[in-house]
CSV table of C-alpha atoms and ligand atoms in Angstrom, one decimal:
chain,number,residue,atom,x,y,z
A,6,MET,CA,-9.8,15.1,-38.5
A,7,SER,CA,-9.1,13.2,-35.0
A,8,ALA,CA,-10.2,9.4,-34.7
A,9,ASN,CA,-11.3,7.5,-31.5
A,10,SER,CA,-9.1,5.5,-29.7
A,11,PRO,CA,-10.0,1.6,-29.7
A,12,PHE,CA,-9.1,1.7,-26.0
A,13,ARG,CA,-9.6,4.2,-23.5
A,14,PRO,CA,-6.9,3.8,-20.7
A,15,THR,CA,-8.3,4.0,-17.4
A,16,LEU,CA,-7.0,4.1,-13.8
A,17,GLY,CA,-8.6,0.7,-13.2
A,18,LEU,CA,-6.1,-0.9,-15.6
A,19,LEU,CA,-3.2,1.0,-14.5
A,20,LEU,CA,-3.7,-0.2,-11.1
A,21,CYS,CA,-4.3,-3.6,-12.1
A,22,LYS,CA,-0.9,-3.6,-14.0
A,23,ARG,CA,0.6,-2.5,-11.0
A,24,ILE,CA,-1.1,-5.0,-8.5
A,25,MET,CA,-0.1,-8.3,-11.6
A,26,ALA,CA,3.2,-7.0,-11.1
A,27,ARG,CA,3.5,-6.2,-7.0
A,28,VAL,CA,2.2,-10.1,-6.8
A,29,ALA,CA,4.4,-11.7,-9.4
A,30,SER,CA,7.0,-10.5,-7.1
A,31,ILE,CA,5.9,-12.4,-4.1
A,32,ASN,CA,8.0,-15.7,-3.8
A,33,LYS,CA,6.3,-17.4,-0.5
A,34,ILE,CA,3.7,-18.5,-2.6
A,35,GLY,CA,3.0,-20.8,-5.6
A,36,LEU,CA,2.5,-19.6,-9.1
A,37,ARG,CA,-0.9,-20.6,-9.1
A,38,MET,CA,-1.8,-18.8,-6.1
A,39,ARG,CA,-0.3,-15.6,-7.5
A,40,GLU,CA,-2.3,-16.1,-10.7
A,41,ILE,CA,-5.7,-16.5,-8.5
A,42,LEU,CA,-4.7,-13.4,-5.9
A,43,SER,CA,-4.1,-11.7,-8.9
A,44,ILE,CA,-7.6,-11.8,-10.6
A,45,VAL,CA,-9.0,-11.6,-7.5
A,46,CYS,CA,-7.4,-8.4,-6.8
A,47,CYS,CA,-8.1,-6.8,-10.4
A,48,LEU,CA,-11.8,-7.8,-10.5
A,49,PHE,CA,-12.2,-5.8,-6.9
A,50,VAL,CA,-10.2,-3.0,-8.3
A,51,LEU,CA,-12.3,-3.1,-11.4
A,52,LEU,CA,-15.5,-3.0,-9.9
A,53,LEU,CA,-14.4,0.0,-7.5
A,54,CYS,CA,-13.5,1.5,-10.6
A,55,GLU,CA,-16.8,0.9,-12.4
A,56,LEU,CA,-18.6,2.6,-9.4
A,57,SER,CA,-16.9,5.5,-9.4
A,58,VAL,CA,-17.5,6.3,-12.9
A,59,ALA,CA,-21.2,5.9,-12.3
A,60,ASN,CA,-21.0,8.5,-10.2
A,61,ASN,CA,-18.9,11.1,-12.0
A,62,LEU,CA,-18.2,13.6,-9.1
A,63,PRO,CA,-14.5,14.0,-7.9
A,64,ARG,CA,-13.5,13.0,-4.6
A,65,ASN,CA,-13.8,15.5,-1.7
A,66,LEU,CA,-10.6,16.2,-0.2
A,67,PRO,CA,-11.0,20.5,0.8
A,68,VAL,CA,-6.9,21.2,1.1
A,69,PRO,CA,-4.5,23.4,-1.0
A,70,GLY,CA,-4.6,22.2,-4.5
A,71,GLY,CA,-7.9,20.0,-3.9
A,72,ILE,CA,-11.7,19.9,-4.2
A,73,ALA,CA,-14.2,20.8,-2.0
A,74,LEU,CA,-17.7,19.2,-2.4
A,75,VAL,CA,-20.2,22.0,-0.6
A,76,THR,CA,-23.9,21.3,-0.6
A,77,LEU,CA,-25.8,24.3,-1.1
A,78,PRO,CA,-28.8,24.9,0.9
A,79,GLY,CA,-32.5,24.9,-0.5
A,80,HIS,CA,-34.4,23.2,-3.2
A,81,SER,CA,-35.4,25.3,-6.5
A,82,ALA,CA,-38.7,24.8,-8.1
A,83,SER,CA,-37.4,23.7,-11.7
A,84,LYS,CA,-34.0,21.8,-12.1
A,85,THR,CA,-33.1,24.8,-14.4
A,86,ASP,CA,-33.1,27.1,-11.8
A,87,ILE,CA,-29.6,26.2,-11.1
A,88,PRO,CA,-28.0,29.2,-8.3
A,89,ARG,CA,-24.9,30.8,-9.3
A,90,ALA,CA,-21.7,29.9,-6.9
A,91,TYR,CA,-18.4,32.3,-6.3
A,92,TYR,CA,-15.5,31.4,-4.7
A,93,GLN,CA,-12.7,34.0,-4.6
A,94,LYS,CA,-14.5,36.1,-7.3
A,95,GLN,CA,-14.2,33.2,-10.1
A,96,ARG,CA,-17.8,31.5,-10.7
A,97,VAL,CA,-17.6,27.7,-9.3
A,98,MET,CA,-19.3,24.9,-11.4
A,99,VAL,CA,-23.2,23.6,-9.5
A,100,VAL,CA,-24.8,20.1,-10.2
A,101,ALA,CA,-27.6,18.5,-9.3
A,102,ASN,CA,-27.2,16.5,-6.3
A,103,VAL,CA,-30.6,15.9,-5.1
A,104,THR,CA,-30.5,15.1,-0.6
A,105,LEU,CA,-33.6,15.3,1.6
A,106,ASP,CA,-31.8,19.1,2.2
A,107,SER,CA,-30.7,20.6,-0.9
A,108,ASN,CA,-31.0,19.9,-4.9
A,109,TRP,CA,-27.3,21.5,-5.8
A,110,LEU,CA,-23.8,21.0,-5.1
A,111,ALA,CA,-20.8,23.2,-5.5
A,112,VAL,CA,-17.6,21.6,-6.5
A,113,VAL,CA,-15.2,24.4,-5.7
A,114,GLY,CA,-11.5,23.9,-6.8
A,115,ILE,CA,-9.0,25.5,-4.5
A,116,PRO,CA,-6.1,27.0,-5.5
A,117,LEU,CA,-2.3,25.8,-3.9
A,118,THR,CA,-1.9,29.5,-2.5
A,119,THR,CA,-4.6,28.9,-0.2
A,120,LYS,CA,-4.4,28.9,3.6
A,121,PRO,CA,-6.2,26.2,5.9
A,122,GLY,CA,-9.2,27.9,7.6
A,123,GLN,CA,-12.6,28.7,7.1
A,124,GLN,CA,-13.6,30.0,3.8
A,125,THR,CA,-16.7,31.4,1.9
A,126,LEU,CA,-18.8,30.2,-0.9
A,127,ASN,CA,-21.2,33.4,-2.3
A,128,ILE,CA,-24.5,32.1,-3.3
A,129,VAL,CA,-26.9,34.0,-5.8
A,130,ASP,CA,-30.2,31.8,-6.0
A,131,HIS,CA,-32.8,31.5,-9.4
A,132,LYS,CA,-34.3,34.5,-7.9
A,133,GLY,CA,-31.4,36.6,-7.6
A,134,LYS,CA,-31.4,36.3,-3.9
A,135,ALA,CA,-27.4,36.5,-2.3
A,136,SER,CA,-26.2,34.2,0.5
A,137,SER,CA,-23.1,32.5,2.0
A,138,VAL,CA,-22.0,29.1,2.7
A,139,PRO,CA,-19.4,28.6,5.0
A,140,PHE,CA,-16.7,25.6,4.4
A,141,GLN,CA,-13.2,24.9,6.1
A,142,ILE,CA,-9.8,24.2,4.2
A,143,LEU,CA,-7.7,21.4,5.9
A,144,PRO,CA,-4.1,21.6,5.8
A,145,LYS,CA,-2.3,19.3,3.5
A,146,SER,CA,1.7,19.2,2.9
A,147,TYR,CA,3.5,18.6,-0.8
A,148,ARG,CA,6.9,16.7,-0.7
A,149,GLU,CA,9.9,18.8,-2.0
A,150,GLN,CA,11.5,17.8,-5.3
A,151,HIS,CA,14.6,18.9,-6.8
A,152,LEU,CA,15.2,18.8,-10.4
A,153,THR,CA,18.5,20.0,-12.8
A,154,ILE,CA,17.5,22.0,-15.9
A,155,THR,CA,20.5,21.8,-18.4
A,156,ASN,CA,19.4,24.5,-20.1
A,157,LYS,CA,19.9,27.0,-17.6
A,158,ARG,CA,17.9,29.7,-19.8
A,159,GLN,CA,14.8,27.8,-19.0
A,160,VAL,CA,15.8,28.4,-14.9
A,161,ASN,CA,16.6,32.1,-15.1
A,162,PRO,CA,14.9,33.0,-18.6
A,163,LEU,CA,16.5,36.2,-20.5
A,164,LYS,CA,14.6,39.8,-20.7
A,165,GLN,CA,12.9,38.6,-24.2
A,166,ASP,CA,12.4,35.4,-22.6
A,167,LEU,CA,10.2,37.2,-19.6
A,168,GLU,CA,8.2,39.3,-21.9
A,169,ARG,CA,7.2,35.8,-23.7
A,170,ILE,CA,6.6,34.3,-20.5
A,171,VAL,CA,4.2,37.1,-19.4
A,172,ARG,CA,2.5,37.0,-22.4
A,173,GLU,CA,1.9,33.1,-22.3
A,174,LYS,CA,0.7,33.1,-18.9
A,175,LYS,CA,-2.1,35.8,-19.4
A,176,GLU,CA,-3.3,33.4,-22.5
A,177,ILE,CA,-3.2,30.4,-20.3
A,178,VAL,CA,-5.3,32.0,-17.2
A,179,ALA,CA,-7.5,33.5,-19.7
A,180,ALA,CA,-8.1,30.0,-21.2
A,181,PHE,CA,-8.6,28.4,-17.8
A,182,GLY,CA,-10.9,31.2,-16.3
A,183,ASP,CA,-13.4,30.6,-19.7
A,184,TRP,CA,-16.5,29.6,-18.7
A,185,HIS,CA,-19.0,27.5,-20.8
A,186,LYS,CA,-22.1,26.5,-19.6
A,187,THR,CA,-23.8,23.7,-20.5
A,188,SER,CA,-26.1,20.8,-18.3
A,189,PRO,CA,-25.4,20.8,-14.4
A,190,SER,CA,-23.3,17.7,-14.0
A,191,PHE,CA,-19.5,16.6,-13.6
A,192,PRO,CA,-18.2,14.5,-16.5
A,193,ALA,CA,-17.1,11.1,-16.4
A,194,PHE,CA,-12.8,11.3,-16.8
A,195,SER,CA,-10.8,8.9,-18.1
A,196,LEU,CA,-6.9,9.0,-18.2
A,197,PRO,CA,-5.4,10.6,-21.4
A,198,LEU,CA,-2.6,7.5,-21.7
A,199,VAL,CA,-1.5,5.0,-20.1
A,200,GLY,CA,1.9,5.4,-18.3
A,201,GLU,CA,3.6,5.7,-14.7
A,202,ILE,CA,3.1,8.8,-13.0
A,203,SER,CA,6.7,10.2,-12.6
A,204,SER,CA,5.8,13.6,-10.6
A,205,PRO,CA,2.5,13.9,-8.7
A,206,PHE,CA,0.4,17.4,-8.5
A,207,GLY,CA,1.8,19.9,-5.8
A,208,LEU,CA,5.5,18.9,-5.3
A,209,ARG,CA,7.3,22.1,-4.3
A,210,ARG,CA,9.5,22.7,-6.6
A,211,PHE,CA,13.2,23.1,-6.8
A,212,PHE,CA,14.8,24.0,-10.1
A,213,ASN,CA,18.6,23.7,-9.9
A,214,GLU,CA,18.2,24.3,-6.2
A,215,GLN,CA,16.1,27.5,-7.0
A,216,PRO,CA,12.5,27.8,-5.5
A,217,ARG,CA,10.0,28.0,-8.1
A,218,LYS,CA,6.4,27.4,-8.0
A,219,PRO,CA,5.0,24.1,-7.0
A,220,HIS,CA,4.3,21.4,-9.3
A,221,SER,CA,0.4,22.2,-10.8
A,222,GLY,CA,-0.3,19.2,-12.5
A,223,LEU,CA,0.6,15.3,-12.9
A,224,ASP,CA,3.0,14.0,-15.2
A,225,ILE,CA,2.9,10.8,-16.9
A,226,ALA,CA,6.2,9.6,-18.2
A,227,ALA,CA,5.7,7.6,-21.4
A,228,ALA,CA,7.9,7.2,-24.7
A,229,GLU,CA,8.1,10.3,-27.5
A,230,GLY,CA,5.1,9.5,-29.8
A,231,THR,CA,2.7,7.8,-27.3
A,232,PRO,CA,-0.9,8.6,-28.1
A,233,VAL,CA,-2.9,11.2,-25.9
A,234,TYR,CA,-6.5,11.6,-26.2
A,235,ALA,CA,-8.8,13.7,-24.2
A,236,PRO,CA,-9.7,12.3,-21.2
A,237,ALA,CA,-13.3,14.0,-21.7
A,238,ALA,CA,-15.4,15.7,-23.9
A,239,GLY,CA,-14.9,19.0,-24.7
A,240,ILE,CA,-14.0,22.0,-26.9
A,241,VAL,CA,-10.3,23.0,-27.7
A,242,SER,CA,-9.8,26.2,-26.8
A,243,VAL,CA,-5.8,26.9,-27.1
A,244,THR,CA,-3.2,25.3,-28.8
A,245,GLY,CA,0.4,26.4,-29.5
A,246,ASN,CA,3.9,26.3,-28.3
A,247,TYR,CA,4.5,28.3,-25.0
A,248,PHE,CA,8.4,28.4,-23.5
A,249,PHE,CA,7.9,26.6,-20.2
A,250,ASN,CA,5.2,24.3,-21.1
A,251,GLY,CA,6.2,23.2,-24.9
A,252,ASN,CA,3.3,22.2,-27.3
A,253,THR,CA,0.5,22.7,-25.3
A,254,ILE,CA,-3.0,21.7,-25.9
A,255,ILE,CA,-6.4,23.4,-23.7
A,256,ILE,CA,-9.5,21.8,-23.5
A,257,ASN,CA,-12.5,23.6,-22.2
A,258,HIS,CA,-15.1,21.0,-20.6
A,259,SER,CA,-17.4,23.7,-19.3
A,260,ASN,CA,-18.8,25.0,-16.5
A,261,GLY,CA,-15.2,26.2,-15.3
A,262,LEU,CA,-13.6,22.9,-15.5
A,263,VAL,CA,-10.2,22.8,-17.9
A,264,SER,CA,-7.6,20.7,-18.8
A,265,MET,CA,-4.2,21.0,-20.3
A,266,TYR,CA,-1.9,19.1,-22.1
A,267,CYS,CA,1.9,19.9,-22.0
A,268,HIS,CA,5.3,19.0,-23.7
A,269,LEU,CA,3.7,17.3,-26.9
A,270,GLN,CA,5.7,16.0,-29.4
A,271,THR,CA,3.0,16.9,-32.0
A,272,ILE,CA,-0.3,18.5,-31.8
A,273,ALA,CA,-3.7,16.7,-33.8
A,274,VAL,CA,-6.2,19.2,-32.9
A,275,LYS,CA,-7.2,22.7,-33.7
A,276,ALA,CA,-8.6,25.6,-31.6
A,277,GLY,CA,-12.1,25.4,-31.6
A,278,GLN,CA,-12.5,21.7,-32.3
A,279,GLN,CA,-15.2,19.8,-30.4
A,280,VAL,CA,-13.5,16.6,-28.9
A,281,ASP,CA,-15.0,13.6,-27.2
A,282,SER,CA,-13.9,11.5,-24.4
A,283,GLY,CA,-10.8,9.1,-26.1
A,284,THR,CA,-10.3,11.9,-28.9
A,285,HIS,CA,-6.4,11.3,-30.3
A,286,ILE,CA,-5.5,15.1,-29.5
A,287,GLY,CA,-1.8,14.7,-29.8
A,288,GLN,CA,1.7,12.6,-28.9
A,289,VAL,CA,4.0,12.5,-25.9
A,290,GLY,CA,7.0,14.7,-26.4
A,291,LYS,CA,9.6,16.8,-24.5
A,292,THR,CA,9.4,20.1,-25.7
A,293,GLY,CA,9.7,23.1,-22.9
A,294,ARG,CA,11.0,22.9,-19.6
A,295,VAL,CA,11.5,18.7,-18.9
A,296,THR,CA,14.0,16.3,-18.0
A,297,GLY,CA,12.7,13.7,-20.4
A,298,PRO,CA,9.6,12.8,-22.8
A,299,HIS,CA,6.4,13.2,-20.0
A,300,LEU,CA,3.0,14.6,-20.2
A,301,HIS,CA,2.1,17.2,-18.2
A,302,TRP,CA,-1.4,17.2,-17.1
A,303,SER,CA,-3.1,19.9,-15.4
A,304,VAL,CA,-7.0,20.3,-14.2
A,305,SER,CA,-8.7,23.2,-13.4
A,306,LEU,CA,-11.8,24.1,-11.7
A,307,ASN,CA,-13.1,27.8,-11.5
A,308,ASN,CA,-9.5,29.1,-12.4
A,309,ALA,CA,-7.3,27.0,-9.5
A,310,ARG,CA,-5.4,24.0,-10.6
A,311,VAL,CA,-6.2,21.3,-8.5
A,312,ASP,CA,-5.0,17.5,-8.4
A,313,PRO,CA,-6.1,15.5,-11.5
A,314,GLY,CA,-5.8,12.2,-8.8
A,315,LEU,CA,-9.3,13.3,-7.7
A,316,LEU,CA,-11.3,13.0,-10.7
A,317,PHE,CA,-10.6,8.8,-10.2
A,318,GLU,CA,-11.8,7.2,-7.0
A,319,PHE,CA,-8.2,6.0,-6.1
A,320,GLU,CA,-5.0,8.4,-5.1
A,321,ALA,CA,-2.1,8.8,-7.6
A,322,LYS,CA,0.7,7.3,-6.5
A,323,GLY,CA,2.9,10.0,-4.3
A,324,SER,CA,-0.1,12.6,-4.1
B,24,LIG,ZN1,4.6,18.5,-14.8
């Protein structure tokens, strides 16, 4: 059985650590002044983080790899009459969001491959009536990252590796596309561990100078063996060892929201297990295609991998 962590790392605490290090490096002001400045900045950041957690919705950033919050038209008579929404044939999370015009909000994950411009959300209301809502995708350019992988087989896999990779990709995509319905709300997320963000989401990647798929998650660097915690409640849908991802856990948080943890040294949970926010799920490792120990953390909405930093009020460094 898993144990709950006594301490849940939050983005606010991570930001405070950074602020204190930055303020400590300012030599123009005295030590006392630096201490006061650190405390004031940290209190402000923690207050903002608490306010953002009170409203669990992710940030609205309608770009490739981002999340669009789209208000659905009309009221329904009952809170249980949730309209269904679809984007690119995938069911989309709909949450309660009472405004003057509407009771419902779609939380739409936008694939990294989406072209900027007008997109369409297809709606079916509780009576079965179909309609559509347009929304705009804005452009975003992501930086390049060039990495050297010493195990050349992980850059140019052998034929038998390719068969394994195709099989594993199907399994992972199926887990990302799995729909578990729960109450229409977006869960609060904490960070799965404390560490430096070593690679932000969306980087256009080159392995040994060969172009490969963009970075579909957030890398958090930490020593091997560092505990990894579930950032929100859910059900473990998949655990296993994969060619690129190494030891991997996928957690289904319901309503199309799924998260994945890769390159682990150990896995402490089993498929089908219910986890809470803060449940210990494994340890940081360097299994699979890596240049050093880190956690690769992916978040998926309606089967689109999105920037995990959008689940927090502040932008992750380098995003
Ligand atoms: Zn990664």
